[in-house]
Coordinates of C-alpha atoms in Angstrom, one line a residue:
Chain J
M1 CA 0.0 0.0 0.0
V2 CA 2.8 2.4 0.9
E3 CA 4.7 1.6 -2.3
F4 CA 1.5 2.2 -4.3
I5 CA 0.9 5.6 -2.7
H6 CA 4.6 6.6 -3.4
S7 CA 4.2 5.6 -7.1
L8 CA 1.2 8.1 -7.6
D9 CA 1.7 11.6 -8.7
R10 CA 2.2 13.9 -5.7
N11 CA -0.7 16.2 -6.7
V12 CA -3.1 13.3 -7.0
V13 CA -2.2 12.1 -3.5
E14 CA -2.7 15.6 -2.1
G15 CA -5.9 15.9 -4.0
M16 CA -7.3 12.7 -2.5
G17 CA -6.4 14.0 1.0
Q18 CA -8.2 17.2 0.3
A19 CA -11.2 15.3 -1.1
A20 CA -11.3 13.3 2.1
V21 CA -11.6 16.5 4.1
A22 CA -14.4 17.7 1.8
I23 CA -16.2 14.4 2.2
A24 CA -15.8 14.6 6.0
L25 CA -17.4 18.1 6.0
C26 CA -20.3 16.9 3.9
L27 CA -20.9 14.0 6.2
G28 CA -20.9 16.4 9.1
V29 CA -23.6 18.4 7.4
V30 CA -25.6 15.2 6.9
I31 CA -25.3 14.3 10.6
L32 CA -26.5 17.9 11.5
C33 CA -29.5 17.5 9.1
R34 CA -30.3 14.1 10.6
R35 CA -30.6 15.7 14.0
F36 CA -33.5 17.8 12.6
G37 CA -35.2 14.8 11.0
V38 CA -33.8 15.4 7.4
H39 CA -32.6 12.0 6.2
V40 CA -30.2 12.4 3.2
E41 CA -27.5 10.0 4.4
R42 CA -27.9 7.4 1.7
E43 CA -28.4 9.8 -1.2
T44 CA -25.5 12.0 -0.1
A45 CA -23.1 9.1 0.4
L46 CA -24.1 7.7 -3.1
S47 CA -23.7 11.1 -4.7
L48 CA -20.3 11.7 -3.1
A49 CA -19.0 8.3 -4.1
R50 CA -20.3 8.6 -7.7
G51 CA -19.0 12.2 -8.1
L52 CA -15.5 11.2 -6.9
V53 CA -15.3 8.0 -9.0
Q54 CA -16.6 9.8 -12.1
M55 CA -14.1 12.7 -11.7
V56 CA -11.1 10.5 -11.2
A57 CA -12.2 8.3 -14.2
V58 CA -12.6 11.4 -16.4
G59 CA -9.2 12.7 -15.2
V60 CA -7.5 9.4 -16.0
V61 CA -9.2 9.2 -19.5
L62 CA -8.2 12.8 -20.2
A63 CA -4.7 12.2 -19.1
L64 CA -4.5 9.4 -21.7
L65 CA -6.3 11.2 -24.5
L66 CA -4.8 14.7 -24.2
H67 CA -1.8 13.6 -26.2
G68 CA -4.0 12.7 -29.2
N69 CA -4.7 14.5 -32.5
L70 CA -7.6 16.8 -33.6
L71 CA -9.8 13.8 -34.5
I72 CA -9.7 12.6 -30.9
A73 CA -10.7 16.1 -29.8
V74 CA -13.7 16.1 -32.1
L75 CA -14.8 12.7 -30.9
I76 CA -14.5 13.7 -27.2
L77 CA -16.5 16.9 -27.9
L78 CA -19.2 14.9 -29.7
G79 CA -19.4 12.5 -26.8
M80 CA -19.8 15.3 -24.3
T81 CA -22.4 17.0 -26.6
F82 CA -24.4 13.7 -26.6
A83 CA -24.1 13.4 -22.8
A84 CA -25.4 17.0 -22.5
A85 CA -28.2 16.3 -24.8
V86 CA -29.3 13.3 -22.7
T87 CA -29.3 15.4 -19.6
A88 CA -31.2 18.3 -21.2
S89 CA -33.8 15.9 -22.8
R90 CA -34.8 14.7 -19.3
R91 CA -36.7 18.0 -18.9
A92 CA -39.1 17.0 -21.7
P93 CA -39.7 13.3 -21.4
E94 CA -43.0 13.6 -23.2
I95 CA -41.4 14.9 -26.4
K96 CA -40.6 12.3 -29.0
D97 CA -36.9 12.3 -30.1
A98 CA -36.1 14.8 -27.3
V99 CA -32.5 13.5 -27.2
I100 CA -31.9 14.1 -30.9
L101 CA -33.5 17.5 -30.8
S102 CA -31.3 18.5 -27.8
F103 CA -28.2 17.1 -29.5
Y104 CA -28.9 19.3 -32.6
A105 CA -29.5 22.4 -30.5
I106 CA -26.4 22.0 -28.3
A107 CA -24.2 21.0 -31.2
A108 CA -25.4 24.0 -33.2
G109 CA -24.7 26.4 -30.4
S110 CA -21.4 24.9 -29.4
S111 CA -20.0 24.4 -32.9
V112 CA -20.7 27.9 -34.0
V113 CA -18.9 29.4 -31.0
I114 CA -16.0 27.0 -31.1
A115 CA -15.6 27.5 -34.9
T116 CA -15.6 31.3 -34.3
L117 CA -13.0 31.1 -31.6
L118 CA -10.8 28.9 -33.8
A119 CA -11.2 31.2 -36.8
T120 CA -10.3 34.3 -34.7
G121 CA -7.3 32.6 -33.1
T122 CA -8.7 32.9 -29.6
L123 CA -8.4 29.1 -29.3
T124 CA -5.8 27.0 -30.9
S125 CA -6.6 23.6 -32.4
N126 CA -4.4 22.0 -29.8
L127 CA -6.3 19.2 -28.1
V128 CA -5.0 20.3 -24.6
V129 CA -6.8 23.6 -25.1
L130 CA -9.8 22.6 -27.3
V131 CA -11.2 19.8 -25.2
P132 CA -11.2 21.5 -21.7
V133 CA -12.7 24.7 -23.1
G134 CA -15.3 22.8 -25.1
I135 CA -16.5 20.6 -22.3
A136 CA -16.2 23.1 -19.4
Chain L
M1 CA -19.6 30.1 -6.4
I2 CA -20.1 28.8 -2.9
I3 CA -21.8 31.9 -1.7
A4 CA -24.1 32.0 -4.9
N5 CA -25.1 28.3 -4.3
A6 CA -25.7 28.9 -0.6
M7 CA -27.9 31.9 -1.6
N8 CA -29.9 29.7 -3.9
A9 CA -30.2 27.0 -1.3
C10 CA -31.4 29.5 1.2
A11 CA -34.0 31.0 -1.1
Q12 CA -35.3 27.6 -2.2
A13 CA -35.6 26.3 1.4
M14 CA -37.4 29.5 2.6
E15 CA -39.8 29.5 -0.4
R16 CA -40.6 25.8 0.1
F17 CA -41.1 26.1 3.8
K18 CA -43.3 29.2 3.4
A19 CA -45.4 27.5 0.7
D20 CA -45.8 24.3 2.7
V21 CA -46.8 26.1 5.9
T22 CA -49.3 28.4 4.0
A23 CA -50.8 25.4 2.3
H24 CA -51.3 23.4 5.6
V25 CA -52.5 26.0 8.0
G26 CA -55.5 23.9 9.0
L27 CA -53.3 20.8 9.8
I28 CA -50.8 22.9 11.8
E29 CA -53.4 24.7 13.9
T30 CA -55.2 21.3 14.6
G31 CA -51.9 20.0 15.9
L32 CA -51.4 23.1 18.1
A33 CA -55.0 22.9 19.4
L34 CA -54.3 19.3 20.4
G35 CA -51.3 20.4 22.4
A36 CA -48.4 19.7 20.1
V37 CA -45.3 21.9 20.3
P38 CA -44.9 24.2 17.3
A39 CA -41.7 22.5 16.1
A40 CA -43.6 19.1 15.9
T41 CA -46.4 20.6 13.9
V42 CA -44.1 21.8 11.1
A43 CA -41.5 19.0 11.3
P44 CA -42.5 17.4 7.9
Y45 CA -42.2 20.8 6.2
V46 CA -38.8 21.5 7.7
Q47 CA -37.6 18.1 6.2
T48 CA -39.1 18.8 2.8
A49 CA -37.7 22.3 2.7
V50 CA -34.1 21.3 3.5
Y51 CA -34.3 18.3 1.2
A52 CA -35.6 20.5 -1.7
S53 CA -32.7 22.9 -1.2
L54 CA -30.2 20.0 -1.2
L55 CA -31.6 18.2 -4.2
P56 CA -30.0 20.2 -7.1
R57 CA -26.6 19.9 -5.4
L58 CA -26.9 16.2 -5.0
D59 CA -27.8 15.9 -8.6
M60 CA -24.8 18.1 -9.5
L61 CA -22.6 15.6 -7.7
K62 CA -24.1 12.6 -9.4
S63 CA -23.6 14.1 -12.9
L64 CA -20.0 15.2 -12.3
G65 CA -17.5 14.3 -15.0
F66 CA -20.1 13.7 -17.8
V67 CA -20.2 17.3 -18.9
C68 CA -18.0 19.6 -16.8
V69 CA -14.3 19.6 -16.1
M70 CA -12.0 22.2 -14.7
A71 CA -10.9 23.7 -18.0
G72 CA -8.7 26.5 -16.5
M73 CA -6.6 24.0 -14.6
L74 CA -6.2 21.7 -17.6
V75 CA -5.2 24.6 -19.9
S76 CA -2.6 25.8 -17.4
G77 CA -1.0 22.4 -17.4
A78 CA -2.3 20.8 -14.2
S79 CA -2.6 17.0 -13.9
P80 CA -6.0 16.0 -15.3
V81 CA -6.6 13.6 -12.4
Y82 CA -5.9 16.4 -9.9
A83 CA -8.1 18.8 -11.9
G84 CA -10.9 16.2 -11.7
I85 CA -10.5 15.7 -7.9
F86 CA -10.4 19.5 -7.4
Q87 CA -13.7 19.9 -9.2
F88 CA -15.2 17.2 -7.0
I89 CA -13.9 19.1 -3.9
V90 CA -15.5 22.4 -5.1
V91 CA -18.9 20.7 -5.7
A92 CA -18.7 18.9 -2.4
M93 CA -18.0 22.2 -0.7
I94 CA -21.0 23.7 -2.5
L95 CA -23.1 20.8 -1.2
A96 CA -21.9 21.4 2.4
A97 CA -22.5 25.2 2.2
S98 CA -25.9 24.7 0.7
G99 CA -26.9 22.1 3.3
I100 CA -26.0 24.4 6.2
A101 CA -27.6 27.5 4.5
G102 CA -30.8 25.6 3.8
L103 CA -31.0 24.1 7.3
V104 CA -30.3 27.4 9.1
A105 CA -32.7 29.3 6.9
T106 CA -35.5 26.8 7.5
L107 CA -34.9 26.7 11.3
L108 CA -35.0 30.5 11.5
M109 CA -38.2 30.6 9.4
R110 CA -39.7 28.0 11.8
A111 CA -38.9 30.2 14.8
R112 CA -40.5 33.2 13.1
A113 CA -43.7 31.3 12.0
F114 CA -45.0 31.2 15.6
S115 CA -45.6 33.8 18.2
T116 CA -44.3 33.5 21.7
A117 CA -47.7 32.1 22.7
A118 CA -47.2 29.2 20.2
Q119 CA -49.7 30.7 17.7
L120 CA -49.2 30.3 14.0
T121 CA -48.6 33.7 12.6
R122 CA -47.8 32.7 9.0
R123 CA -51.0 32.2 7.1
P124 CA -52.3 33.3 3.7
G125 CA -52.6 37.1 3.6
I126 CA -50.7 37.7 6.8
S127 CA -46.9 38.0 6.9
G128 CA -46.4 37.7 10.6
P129 CA -43.7 39.3 12.9

């Protein structure tokens, strides 16, 4: 275990320590809420676990992909646009093809802006710049 | 960011508690007439108000990583894994601040919903002390 921790990037180890403090603070708030009859223990624990696992997974994937070419950047942006479309479409479950509709809308808005930023030189076509700006 | 989300949580909790109390005046006054303490008569509405203020932040935590990442940190050359963990820390702090803000706002609203003689002062058309 000690050898494993030593092998990790120093920032990541510090980050996990900081995340542990943040989680402890959230759990303190949950205990305080429980005192007044507000029961969010299970949902908060699940949300915290999911959030941390997802962010670490995204970080690992980005660390691997950020050395790719422009095609990889386009594929990542398309994937994120689809994820955004799925989230947005949940607001209108009664509409047929809400996901496709949302995808077209988000893709239209994002692509116009990103293309303008690339054309004016505000953004470079470097994957390290394009992907974080596109998905943030 | 943390203050803005705490503000939103405070507003949501206050609005939800006010609406629930106003909509259940009869139930609350029945409880008071039967001898219940004021805090007990509005306990379910305290719970729903705090939960309603926490819900958007819990959903934000669950959807982390699918759409948002700390772009600034990545562009400046930080480790992507650390940037991801830092984003989680920020959202967890937002959850904690929102939870405390929602809970405190609701409890203060509860205290002001009743007079010193345990009478309900918050009802439709009357704002109370």
